[in-house]
Short mmCIF file of C-alpha atoms in Angstrom, two decimals:
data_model
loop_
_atom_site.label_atom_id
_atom_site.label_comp_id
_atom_site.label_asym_id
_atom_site.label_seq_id
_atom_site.Cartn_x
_atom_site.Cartn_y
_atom_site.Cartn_z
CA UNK L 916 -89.63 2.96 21.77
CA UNK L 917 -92.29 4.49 23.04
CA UNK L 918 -92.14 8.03 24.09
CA UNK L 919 -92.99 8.86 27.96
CA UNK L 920 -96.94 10.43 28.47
CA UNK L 921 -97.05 14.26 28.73
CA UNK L 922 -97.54 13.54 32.98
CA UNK L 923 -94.83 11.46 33.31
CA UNK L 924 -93.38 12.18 36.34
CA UNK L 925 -96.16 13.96 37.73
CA UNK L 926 -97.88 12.56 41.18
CA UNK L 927 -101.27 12.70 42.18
CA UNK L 928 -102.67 12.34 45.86
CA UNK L 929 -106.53 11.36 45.28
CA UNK L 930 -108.77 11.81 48.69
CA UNK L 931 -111.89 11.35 46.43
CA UNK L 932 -114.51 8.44 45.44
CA UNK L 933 -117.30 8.07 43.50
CA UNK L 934 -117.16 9.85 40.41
CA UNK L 935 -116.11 13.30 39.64
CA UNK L 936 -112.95 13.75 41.19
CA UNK L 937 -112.15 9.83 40.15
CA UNK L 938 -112.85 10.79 37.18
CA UNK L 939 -110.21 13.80 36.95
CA UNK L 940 -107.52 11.35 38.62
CA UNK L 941 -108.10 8.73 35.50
CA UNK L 942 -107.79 11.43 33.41
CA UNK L 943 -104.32 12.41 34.71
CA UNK L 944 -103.31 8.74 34.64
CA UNK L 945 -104.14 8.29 31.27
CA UNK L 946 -102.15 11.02 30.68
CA UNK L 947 -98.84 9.23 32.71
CA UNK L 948 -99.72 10.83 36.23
CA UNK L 949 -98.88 8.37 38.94
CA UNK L 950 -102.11 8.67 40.73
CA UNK L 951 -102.33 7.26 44.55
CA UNK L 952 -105.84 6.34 45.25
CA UNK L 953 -106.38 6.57 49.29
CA UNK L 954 -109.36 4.48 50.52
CA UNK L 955 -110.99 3.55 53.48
CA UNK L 956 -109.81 0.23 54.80
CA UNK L 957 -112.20 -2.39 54.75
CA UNK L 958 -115.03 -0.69 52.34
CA UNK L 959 -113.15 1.52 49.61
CA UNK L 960 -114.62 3.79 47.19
CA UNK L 961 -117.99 3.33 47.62
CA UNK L 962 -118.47 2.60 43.85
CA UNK L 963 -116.55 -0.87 44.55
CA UNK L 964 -120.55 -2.28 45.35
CA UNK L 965 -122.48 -0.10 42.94
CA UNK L 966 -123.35 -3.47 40.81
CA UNK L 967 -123.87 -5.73 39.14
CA UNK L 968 -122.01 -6.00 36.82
CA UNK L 969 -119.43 -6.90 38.79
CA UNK L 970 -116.17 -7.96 37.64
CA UNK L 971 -115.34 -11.88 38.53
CA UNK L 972 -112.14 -13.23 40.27
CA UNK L 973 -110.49 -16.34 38.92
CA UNK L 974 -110.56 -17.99 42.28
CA UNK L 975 -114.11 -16.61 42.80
CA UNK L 976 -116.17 -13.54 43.99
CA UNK L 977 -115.59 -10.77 42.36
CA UNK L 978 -112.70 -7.74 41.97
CA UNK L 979 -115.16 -4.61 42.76
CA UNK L 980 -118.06 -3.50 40.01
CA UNK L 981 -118.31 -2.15 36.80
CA UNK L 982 -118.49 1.27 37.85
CA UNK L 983 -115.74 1.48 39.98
CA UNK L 984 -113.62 0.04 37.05
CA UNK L 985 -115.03 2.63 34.43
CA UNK L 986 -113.21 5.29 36.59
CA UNK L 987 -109.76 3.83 37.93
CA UNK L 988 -107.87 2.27 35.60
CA UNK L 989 -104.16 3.22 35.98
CA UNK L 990 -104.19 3.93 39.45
CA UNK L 991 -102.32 2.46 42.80
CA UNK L 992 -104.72 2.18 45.69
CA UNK L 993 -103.72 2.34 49.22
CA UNK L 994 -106.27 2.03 52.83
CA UNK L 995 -105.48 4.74 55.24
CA UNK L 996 -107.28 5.33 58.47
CA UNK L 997 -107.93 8.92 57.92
CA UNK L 998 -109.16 9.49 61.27
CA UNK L 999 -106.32 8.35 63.07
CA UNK L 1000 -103.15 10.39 64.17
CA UNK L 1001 -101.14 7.65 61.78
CA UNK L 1002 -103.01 8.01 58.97
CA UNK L 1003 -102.74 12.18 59.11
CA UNK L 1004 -99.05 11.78 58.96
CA UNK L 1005 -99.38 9.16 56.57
CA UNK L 1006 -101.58 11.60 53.91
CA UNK L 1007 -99.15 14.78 55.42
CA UNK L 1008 -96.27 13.10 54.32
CA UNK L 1009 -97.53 12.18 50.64
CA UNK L 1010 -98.94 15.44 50.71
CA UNK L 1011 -95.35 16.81 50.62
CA UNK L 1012 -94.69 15.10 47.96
CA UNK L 1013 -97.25 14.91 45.23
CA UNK L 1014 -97.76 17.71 42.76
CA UNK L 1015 -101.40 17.62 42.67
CA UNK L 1016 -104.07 16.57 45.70
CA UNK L 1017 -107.34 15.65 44.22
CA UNK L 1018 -110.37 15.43 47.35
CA UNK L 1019 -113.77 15.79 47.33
CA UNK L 1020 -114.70 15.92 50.80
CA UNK L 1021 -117.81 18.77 52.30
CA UNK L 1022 -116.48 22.04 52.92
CA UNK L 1023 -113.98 22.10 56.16
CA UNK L 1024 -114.07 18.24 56.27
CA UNK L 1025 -110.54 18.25 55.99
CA UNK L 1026 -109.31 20.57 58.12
CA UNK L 1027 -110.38 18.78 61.65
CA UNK L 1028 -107.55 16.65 60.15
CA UNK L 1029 -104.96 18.69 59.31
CA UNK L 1030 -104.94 17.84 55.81
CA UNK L 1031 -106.92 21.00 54.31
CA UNK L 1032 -105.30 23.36 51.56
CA UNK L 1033 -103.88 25.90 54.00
CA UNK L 1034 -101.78 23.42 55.88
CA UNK L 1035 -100.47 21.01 53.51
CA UNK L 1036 -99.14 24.46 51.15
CA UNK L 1037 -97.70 24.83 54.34
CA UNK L 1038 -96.00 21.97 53.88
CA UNK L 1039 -95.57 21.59 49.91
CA UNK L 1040 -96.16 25.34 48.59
CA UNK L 1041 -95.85 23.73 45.38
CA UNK L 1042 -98.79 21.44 46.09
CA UNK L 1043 -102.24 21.88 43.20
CA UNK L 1044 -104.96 21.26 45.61
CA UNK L 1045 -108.11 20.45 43.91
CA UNK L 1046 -111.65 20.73 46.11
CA UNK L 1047 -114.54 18.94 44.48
CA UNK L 1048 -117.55 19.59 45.91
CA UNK L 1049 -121.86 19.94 45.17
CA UNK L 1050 -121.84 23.86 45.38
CA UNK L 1051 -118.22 24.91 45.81
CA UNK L 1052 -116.33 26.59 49.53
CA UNK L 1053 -118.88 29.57 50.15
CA UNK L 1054 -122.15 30.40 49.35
CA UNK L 1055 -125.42 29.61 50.90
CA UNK L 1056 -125.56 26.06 49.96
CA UNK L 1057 -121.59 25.35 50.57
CA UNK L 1058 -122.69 22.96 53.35
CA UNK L 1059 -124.48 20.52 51.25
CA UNK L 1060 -124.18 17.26 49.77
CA UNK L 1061 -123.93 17.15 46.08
CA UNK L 1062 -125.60 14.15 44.27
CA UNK L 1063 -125.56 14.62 40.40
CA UNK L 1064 -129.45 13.51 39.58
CA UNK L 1065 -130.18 16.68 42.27
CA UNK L 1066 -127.54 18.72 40.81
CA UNK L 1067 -129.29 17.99 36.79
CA UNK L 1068 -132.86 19.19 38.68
CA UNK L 1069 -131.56 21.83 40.13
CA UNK L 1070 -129.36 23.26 37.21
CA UNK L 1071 -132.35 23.57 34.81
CA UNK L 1072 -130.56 20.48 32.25
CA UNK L 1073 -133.86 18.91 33.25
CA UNK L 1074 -136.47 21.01 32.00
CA UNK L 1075 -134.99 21.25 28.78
CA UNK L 1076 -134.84 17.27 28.28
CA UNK L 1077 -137.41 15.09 27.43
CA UNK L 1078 -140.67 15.08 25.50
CA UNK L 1079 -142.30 18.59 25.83
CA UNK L 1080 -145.27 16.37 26.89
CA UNK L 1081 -143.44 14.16 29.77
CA UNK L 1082 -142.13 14.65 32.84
CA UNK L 1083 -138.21 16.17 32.92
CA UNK L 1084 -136.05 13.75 32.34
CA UNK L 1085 -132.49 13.58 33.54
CA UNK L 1086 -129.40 11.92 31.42
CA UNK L 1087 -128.42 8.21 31.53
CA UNK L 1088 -125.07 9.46 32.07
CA UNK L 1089 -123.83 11.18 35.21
CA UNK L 1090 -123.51 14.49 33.11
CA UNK L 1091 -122.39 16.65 36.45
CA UNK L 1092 -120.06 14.85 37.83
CA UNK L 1093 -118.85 13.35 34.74
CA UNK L 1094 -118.40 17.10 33.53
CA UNK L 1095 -117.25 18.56 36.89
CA UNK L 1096 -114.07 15.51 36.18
CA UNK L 1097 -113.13 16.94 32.86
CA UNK L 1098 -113.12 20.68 33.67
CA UNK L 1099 -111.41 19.93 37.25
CA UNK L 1100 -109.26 17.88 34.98
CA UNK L 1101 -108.33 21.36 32.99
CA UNK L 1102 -107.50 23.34 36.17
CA UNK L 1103 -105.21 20.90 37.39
CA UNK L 1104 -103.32 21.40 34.29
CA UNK L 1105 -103.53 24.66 33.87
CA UNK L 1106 -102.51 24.98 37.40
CA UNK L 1107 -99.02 23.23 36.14
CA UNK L 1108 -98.43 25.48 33.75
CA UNK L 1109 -98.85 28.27 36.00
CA UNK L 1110 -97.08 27.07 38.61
CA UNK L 1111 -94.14 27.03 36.23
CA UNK L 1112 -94.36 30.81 36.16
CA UNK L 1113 -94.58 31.55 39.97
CA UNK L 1114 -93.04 28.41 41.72
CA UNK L 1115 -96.68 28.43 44.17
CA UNK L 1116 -99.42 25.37 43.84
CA UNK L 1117 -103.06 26.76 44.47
CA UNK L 1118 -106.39 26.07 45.62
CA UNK L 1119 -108.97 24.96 43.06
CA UNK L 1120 -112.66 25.35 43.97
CA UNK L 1121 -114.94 22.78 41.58
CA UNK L 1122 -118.77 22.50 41.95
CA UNK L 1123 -120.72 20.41 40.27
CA UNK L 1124 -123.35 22.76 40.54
CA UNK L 1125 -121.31 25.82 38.72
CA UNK L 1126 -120.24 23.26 36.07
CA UNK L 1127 -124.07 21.99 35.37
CA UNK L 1128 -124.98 25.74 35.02
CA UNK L 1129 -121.77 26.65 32.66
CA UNK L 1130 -122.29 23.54 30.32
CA UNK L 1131 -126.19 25.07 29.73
CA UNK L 1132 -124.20 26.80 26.68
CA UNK L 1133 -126.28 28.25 24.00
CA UNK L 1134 -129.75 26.85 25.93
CA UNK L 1135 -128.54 29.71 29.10
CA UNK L 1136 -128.40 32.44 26.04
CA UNK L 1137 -131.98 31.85 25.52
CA UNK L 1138 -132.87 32.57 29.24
CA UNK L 1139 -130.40 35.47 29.27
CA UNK L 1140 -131.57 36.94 25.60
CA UNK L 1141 -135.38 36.59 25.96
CA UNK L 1142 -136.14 36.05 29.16
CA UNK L 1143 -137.85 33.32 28.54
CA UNK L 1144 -136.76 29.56 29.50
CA UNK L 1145 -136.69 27.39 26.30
CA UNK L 1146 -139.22 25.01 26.92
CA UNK L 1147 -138.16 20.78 25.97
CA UNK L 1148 -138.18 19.48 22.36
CA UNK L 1149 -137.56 15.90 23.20
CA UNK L 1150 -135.10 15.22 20.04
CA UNK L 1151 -135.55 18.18 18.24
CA UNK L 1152 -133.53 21.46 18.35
CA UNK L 1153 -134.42 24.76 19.44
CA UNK L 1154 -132.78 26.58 16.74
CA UNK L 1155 -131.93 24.14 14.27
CA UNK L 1156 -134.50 22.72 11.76
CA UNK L 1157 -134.48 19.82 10.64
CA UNK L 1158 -132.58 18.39 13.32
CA UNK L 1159 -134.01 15.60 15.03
CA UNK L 1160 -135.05 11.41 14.95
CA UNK L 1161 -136.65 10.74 11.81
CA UNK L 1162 -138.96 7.03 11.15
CA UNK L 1163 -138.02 4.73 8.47
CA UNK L 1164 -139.68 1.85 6.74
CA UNK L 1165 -137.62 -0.46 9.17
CA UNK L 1166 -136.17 2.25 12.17
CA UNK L 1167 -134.93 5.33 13.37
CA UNK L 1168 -132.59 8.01 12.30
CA UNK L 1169 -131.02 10.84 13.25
CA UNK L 1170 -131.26 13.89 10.79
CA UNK L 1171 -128.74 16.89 11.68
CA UNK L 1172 -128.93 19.70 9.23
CA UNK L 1173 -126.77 22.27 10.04
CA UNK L 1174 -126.86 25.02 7.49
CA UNK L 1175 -129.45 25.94 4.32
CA UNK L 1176 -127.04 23.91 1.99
CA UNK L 1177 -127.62 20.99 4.17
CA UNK L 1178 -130.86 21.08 3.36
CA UNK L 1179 -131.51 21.65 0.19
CA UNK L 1180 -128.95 18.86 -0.47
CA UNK L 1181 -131.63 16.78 1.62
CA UNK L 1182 -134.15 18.06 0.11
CA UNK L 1183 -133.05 16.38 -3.60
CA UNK L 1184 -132.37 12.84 -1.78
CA UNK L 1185 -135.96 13.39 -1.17
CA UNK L 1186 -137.15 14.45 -4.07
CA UNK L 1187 -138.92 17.37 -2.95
CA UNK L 1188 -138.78 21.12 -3.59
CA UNK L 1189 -139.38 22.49 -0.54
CA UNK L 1190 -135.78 24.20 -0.34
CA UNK L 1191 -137.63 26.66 -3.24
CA UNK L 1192 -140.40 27.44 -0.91
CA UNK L 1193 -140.04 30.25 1.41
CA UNK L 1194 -141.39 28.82 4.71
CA UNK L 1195 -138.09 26.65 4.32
CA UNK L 1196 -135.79 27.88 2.45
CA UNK L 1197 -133.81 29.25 5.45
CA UNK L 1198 -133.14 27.96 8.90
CA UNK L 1199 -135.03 30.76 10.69
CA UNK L 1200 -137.99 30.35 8.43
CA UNK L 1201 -137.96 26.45 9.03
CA UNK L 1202 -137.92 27.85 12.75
CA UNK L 1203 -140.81 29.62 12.60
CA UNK L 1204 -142.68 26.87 10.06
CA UNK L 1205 -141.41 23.52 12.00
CA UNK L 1206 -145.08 22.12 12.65
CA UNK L 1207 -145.69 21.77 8.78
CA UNK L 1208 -142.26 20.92 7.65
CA UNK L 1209 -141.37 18.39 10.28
CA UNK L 1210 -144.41 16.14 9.41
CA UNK L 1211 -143.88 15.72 5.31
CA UNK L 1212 -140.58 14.91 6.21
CA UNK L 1213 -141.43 12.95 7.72
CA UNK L 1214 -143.60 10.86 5.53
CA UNK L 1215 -141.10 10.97 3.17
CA UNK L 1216 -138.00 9.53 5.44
CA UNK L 1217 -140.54 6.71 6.07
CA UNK L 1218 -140.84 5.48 2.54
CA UNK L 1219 -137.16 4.54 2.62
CA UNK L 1220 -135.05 1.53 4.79
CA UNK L 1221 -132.55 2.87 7.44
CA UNK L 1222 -129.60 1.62 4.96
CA UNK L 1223 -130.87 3.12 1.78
CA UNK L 1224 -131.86 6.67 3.12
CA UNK L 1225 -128.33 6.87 5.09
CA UNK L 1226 -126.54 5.56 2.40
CA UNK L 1227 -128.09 8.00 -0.16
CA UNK L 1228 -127.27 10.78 2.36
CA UNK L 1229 -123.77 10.25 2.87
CA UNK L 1230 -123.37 10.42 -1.61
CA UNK L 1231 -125.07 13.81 -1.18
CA UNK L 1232 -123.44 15.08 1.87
CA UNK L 1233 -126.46 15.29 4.53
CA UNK L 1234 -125.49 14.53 7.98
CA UNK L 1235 -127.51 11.68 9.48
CA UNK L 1236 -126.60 8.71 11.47
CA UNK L 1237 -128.16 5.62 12.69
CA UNK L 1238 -129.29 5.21 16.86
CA UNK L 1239 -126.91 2.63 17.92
CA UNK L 1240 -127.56 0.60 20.31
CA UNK L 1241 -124.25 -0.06 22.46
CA UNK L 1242 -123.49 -3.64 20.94
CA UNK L 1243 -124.11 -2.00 17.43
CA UNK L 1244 -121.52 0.95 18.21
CA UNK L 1245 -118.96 -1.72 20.06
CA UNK L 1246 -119.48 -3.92 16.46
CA UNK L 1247 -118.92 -0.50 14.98
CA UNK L 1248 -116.08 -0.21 12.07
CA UNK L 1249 -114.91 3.25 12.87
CA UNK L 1250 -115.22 2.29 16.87
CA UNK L 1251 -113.06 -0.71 16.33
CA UNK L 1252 -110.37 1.55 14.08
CA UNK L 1253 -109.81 3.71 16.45
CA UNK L 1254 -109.93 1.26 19.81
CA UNK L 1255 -112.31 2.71 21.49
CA UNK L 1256 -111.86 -0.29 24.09
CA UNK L 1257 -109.12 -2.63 25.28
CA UNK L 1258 -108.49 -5.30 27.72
CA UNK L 1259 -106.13 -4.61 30.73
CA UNK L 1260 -104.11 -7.21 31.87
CA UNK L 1261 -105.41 -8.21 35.52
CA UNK L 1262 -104.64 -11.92 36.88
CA UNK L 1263 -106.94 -12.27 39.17
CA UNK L 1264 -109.65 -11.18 36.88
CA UNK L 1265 -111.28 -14.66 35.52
CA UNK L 1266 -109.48 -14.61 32.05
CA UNK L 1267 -107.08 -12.34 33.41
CA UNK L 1268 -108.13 -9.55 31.78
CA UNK L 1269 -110.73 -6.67 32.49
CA UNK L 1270 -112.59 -4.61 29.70
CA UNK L 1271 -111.93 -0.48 29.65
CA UNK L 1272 -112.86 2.46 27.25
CA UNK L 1273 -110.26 4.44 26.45
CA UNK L 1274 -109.85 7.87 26.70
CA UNK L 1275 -110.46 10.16 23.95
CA UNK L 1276 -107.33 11.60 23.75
CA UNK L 1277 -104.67 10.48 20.99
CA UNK L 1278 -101.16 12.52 21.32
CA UNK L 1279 -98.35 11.62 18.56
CA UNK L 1280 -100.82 8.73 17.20
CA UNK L 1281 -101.02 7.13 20.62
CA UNK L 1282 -104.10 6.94 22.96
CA UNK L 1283 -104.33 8.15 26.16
CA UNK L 1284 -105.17 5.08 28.25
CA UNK L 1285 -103.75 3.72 31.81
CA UNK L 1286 -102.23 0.81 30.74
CA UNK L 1287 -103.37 -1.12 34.12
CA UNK L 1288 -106.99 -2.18 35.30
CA UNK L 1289 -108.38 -0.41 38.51
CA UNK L 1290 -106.92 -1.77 42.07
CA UNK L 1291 -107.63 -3.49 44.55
CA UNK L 1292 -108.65 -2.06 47.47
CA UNK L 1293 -105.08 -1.46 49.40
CA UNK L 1294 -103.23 -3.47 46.68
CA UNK L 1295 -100.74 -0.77 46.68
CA UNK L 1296 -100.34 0.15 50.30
CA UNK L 1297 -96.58 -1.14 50.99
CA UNK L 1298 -95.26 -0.59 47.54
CA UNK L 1299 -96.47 3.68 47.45
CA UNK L 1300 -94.83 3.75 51.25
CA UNK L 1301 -91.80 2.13 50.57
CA UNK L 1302 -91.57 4.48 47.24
CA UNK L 1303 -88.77 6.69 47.14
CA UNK L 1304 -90.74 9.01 44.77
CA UNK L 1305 -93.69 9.64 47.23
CA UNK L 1306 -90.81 9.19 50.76
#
């Protein structure tokens, strides 16, 4: 039998849509949270029409797109008019009952409603309120939208990606708000915990902006050590060499020396001697001598296929990869060993079933995955209202 998640038991309110703060409620319903989506009536989430890809009904149409359903699995949706006296009481009275209220509304846009942090602790002092916004509650851009391709530009992620040639390039991935999920996702918990110590919920303040500018990591230290920006290296590394896409006979590669063993490992798959030389015999030498080291590499890499070169690596211990594309990592053996993706049971999907990731979180040997495909819009409504847990 299988034992219950670590949030069994545990109910979420979610007043949020698009991505961020959807992406912090899937989180805590992978985990076992029994997360109530609340959506507009008649539209939803706005990420319901962000497609195609949509996903296709059995009896035709379609069930909402692809990006809504990479963010809602496991959920219960139900349509509230939030504007409305009714649907105040409606989110008041959930309100006192959920452990955790996940919104991501602009500053004060709650509290014409009733439903801000300071009144529903009113109501449930026990109650984890979680605020998602673009630049957090104060500050001079608190009244602003936050949109996470302005967030990357503003945050400086930009001018450190891309070709130091091109134009700044943002990340295929919504890296803010995608971020801004998981850390909101670590408050929440940690707001559990300490609410087992003091018996009192609390206000969280997330902004995608602050997490953009935390996640800058060891790129920040250069600013903040040199006082100079570190300018783009496209695929290379600022402080590691070699550490970058190298050309094969047939391809692409990805070459990730880490350490001065590393590379003089490398170095013998090569057949070369250039650990012995002093220019590169140490990473802050290669540093300094990159622009001759990076190009006979180079023409050596190239004299060999993808699957020789890799293969010869991993005998000798040199970290390198191929550049999958996404059916290559999907066909992938390790991908497929560790079920990186399922199918969720959903009859009125056509084939009754609708494709997810999973999480990356395995507890006890057992992935982290809400075992039921994103809702409908309202599918939920008379089922959460009629539930003795949330009544």
């Amino acid at each position: 039998m299988t034992s219950p998640k670590p949030l069994a038991g545990i109910r979420v309110l979610e007043l949020a849509r698009i991505l961020a703060g959807p992406w912090c409620g899937q989180n805590l319903a992978d985990l076992g949270a029994d997360v109530v989506k609340v959506e507009r009536p008649g539209a939803g989430d706005d990420t319901r029409s962000w497609g195609p890809p949509f996903v296709e009904a059995e009896a035709g149409g379609d069930l909402s797109a692809g990006y809504y359903h990479a963010t809602n699995r496991g959920k219960r949706s139900i349509t509230v008019e939030m504007d409305t006296p009714e649907g105040q009481a409606t989110i008041r009275r959930l309100a006192s009952k959920a452990d955790i209220l996940l919104e991501n509304f602009k500053v004060g846009g709650l509290k014409k409603y009733g439903l801000d942090y300071a009144s529903l602790s009113a109501l449930n002092p026990r109650l984890i309120y979680c605020s998602v916004t673009g630049f957090g509650q104060d500050g001079p851009y608190a009244h602003r939208g936050g949109y996470d391709f302005m967030i990357q530009g503003m945050s400086g992620i930009m001018s450190i990606t891309g070709e130091p040639e091109g134009e700044p390039m943002k990340t295929a991935v919504a890296f803010a708000d995608v971020f801004t999920g998981m850390y909101a996702t670590t408050a929440v918990l940690a707001a559990l915990q300490g609410r087992q110590n003091t018996g009192r919920g609390c206000h969280i303040d997330m902004a995608l902006f602050d997490t953009q500018i935390a996640v800058m990591g060891n790129q920040a230290m250069i600013q903040l050590l040199t006082g100079a920006p570190p300018p783009r290296f496209g695929n290379a590394h600022s402080s590691v060499v070699p550490y970058q896409v190298f050309p094969t006979s047939d391809g692409h590669i990805v070459i990730a020396c880490g350490n001065d063993g590393q590379f003089r490992r490398l170095c013998g798959v090569l057949g070369t001697v250039w650990a012995d030389d002093e220019r590169y015999a140490t990473n802050p030498a290669r540093i300094v001598h990159r622009g001759t080291l990076i190009p006979l590499l180079m023409a050596e890499t190239a004299k060999w296929t993808k699957a020789d070169l890799l293969a010869a690596f991993e005998r000798e211990v040199v970290p390198a990869g191929p550049i999958n594309t996404l059916p290559e990592v999907f066909a992938d053996p390790q991908v497929i060993h560790r079920r990186m993706t399922f199918d969720l049971d959903e009859p009125a999907a056509k084939g009754g079933k609708v494709p997810t990731l999973r999480g990356p979180i395995v507890v006890d040997g057992e992935p982290m995955v809400g075992r039921t495909a994103s809702p409908g819009l309202g599918q939920h409504t008379d089922e959460v209202l009629a539930d003795p847990n949330w009544s």
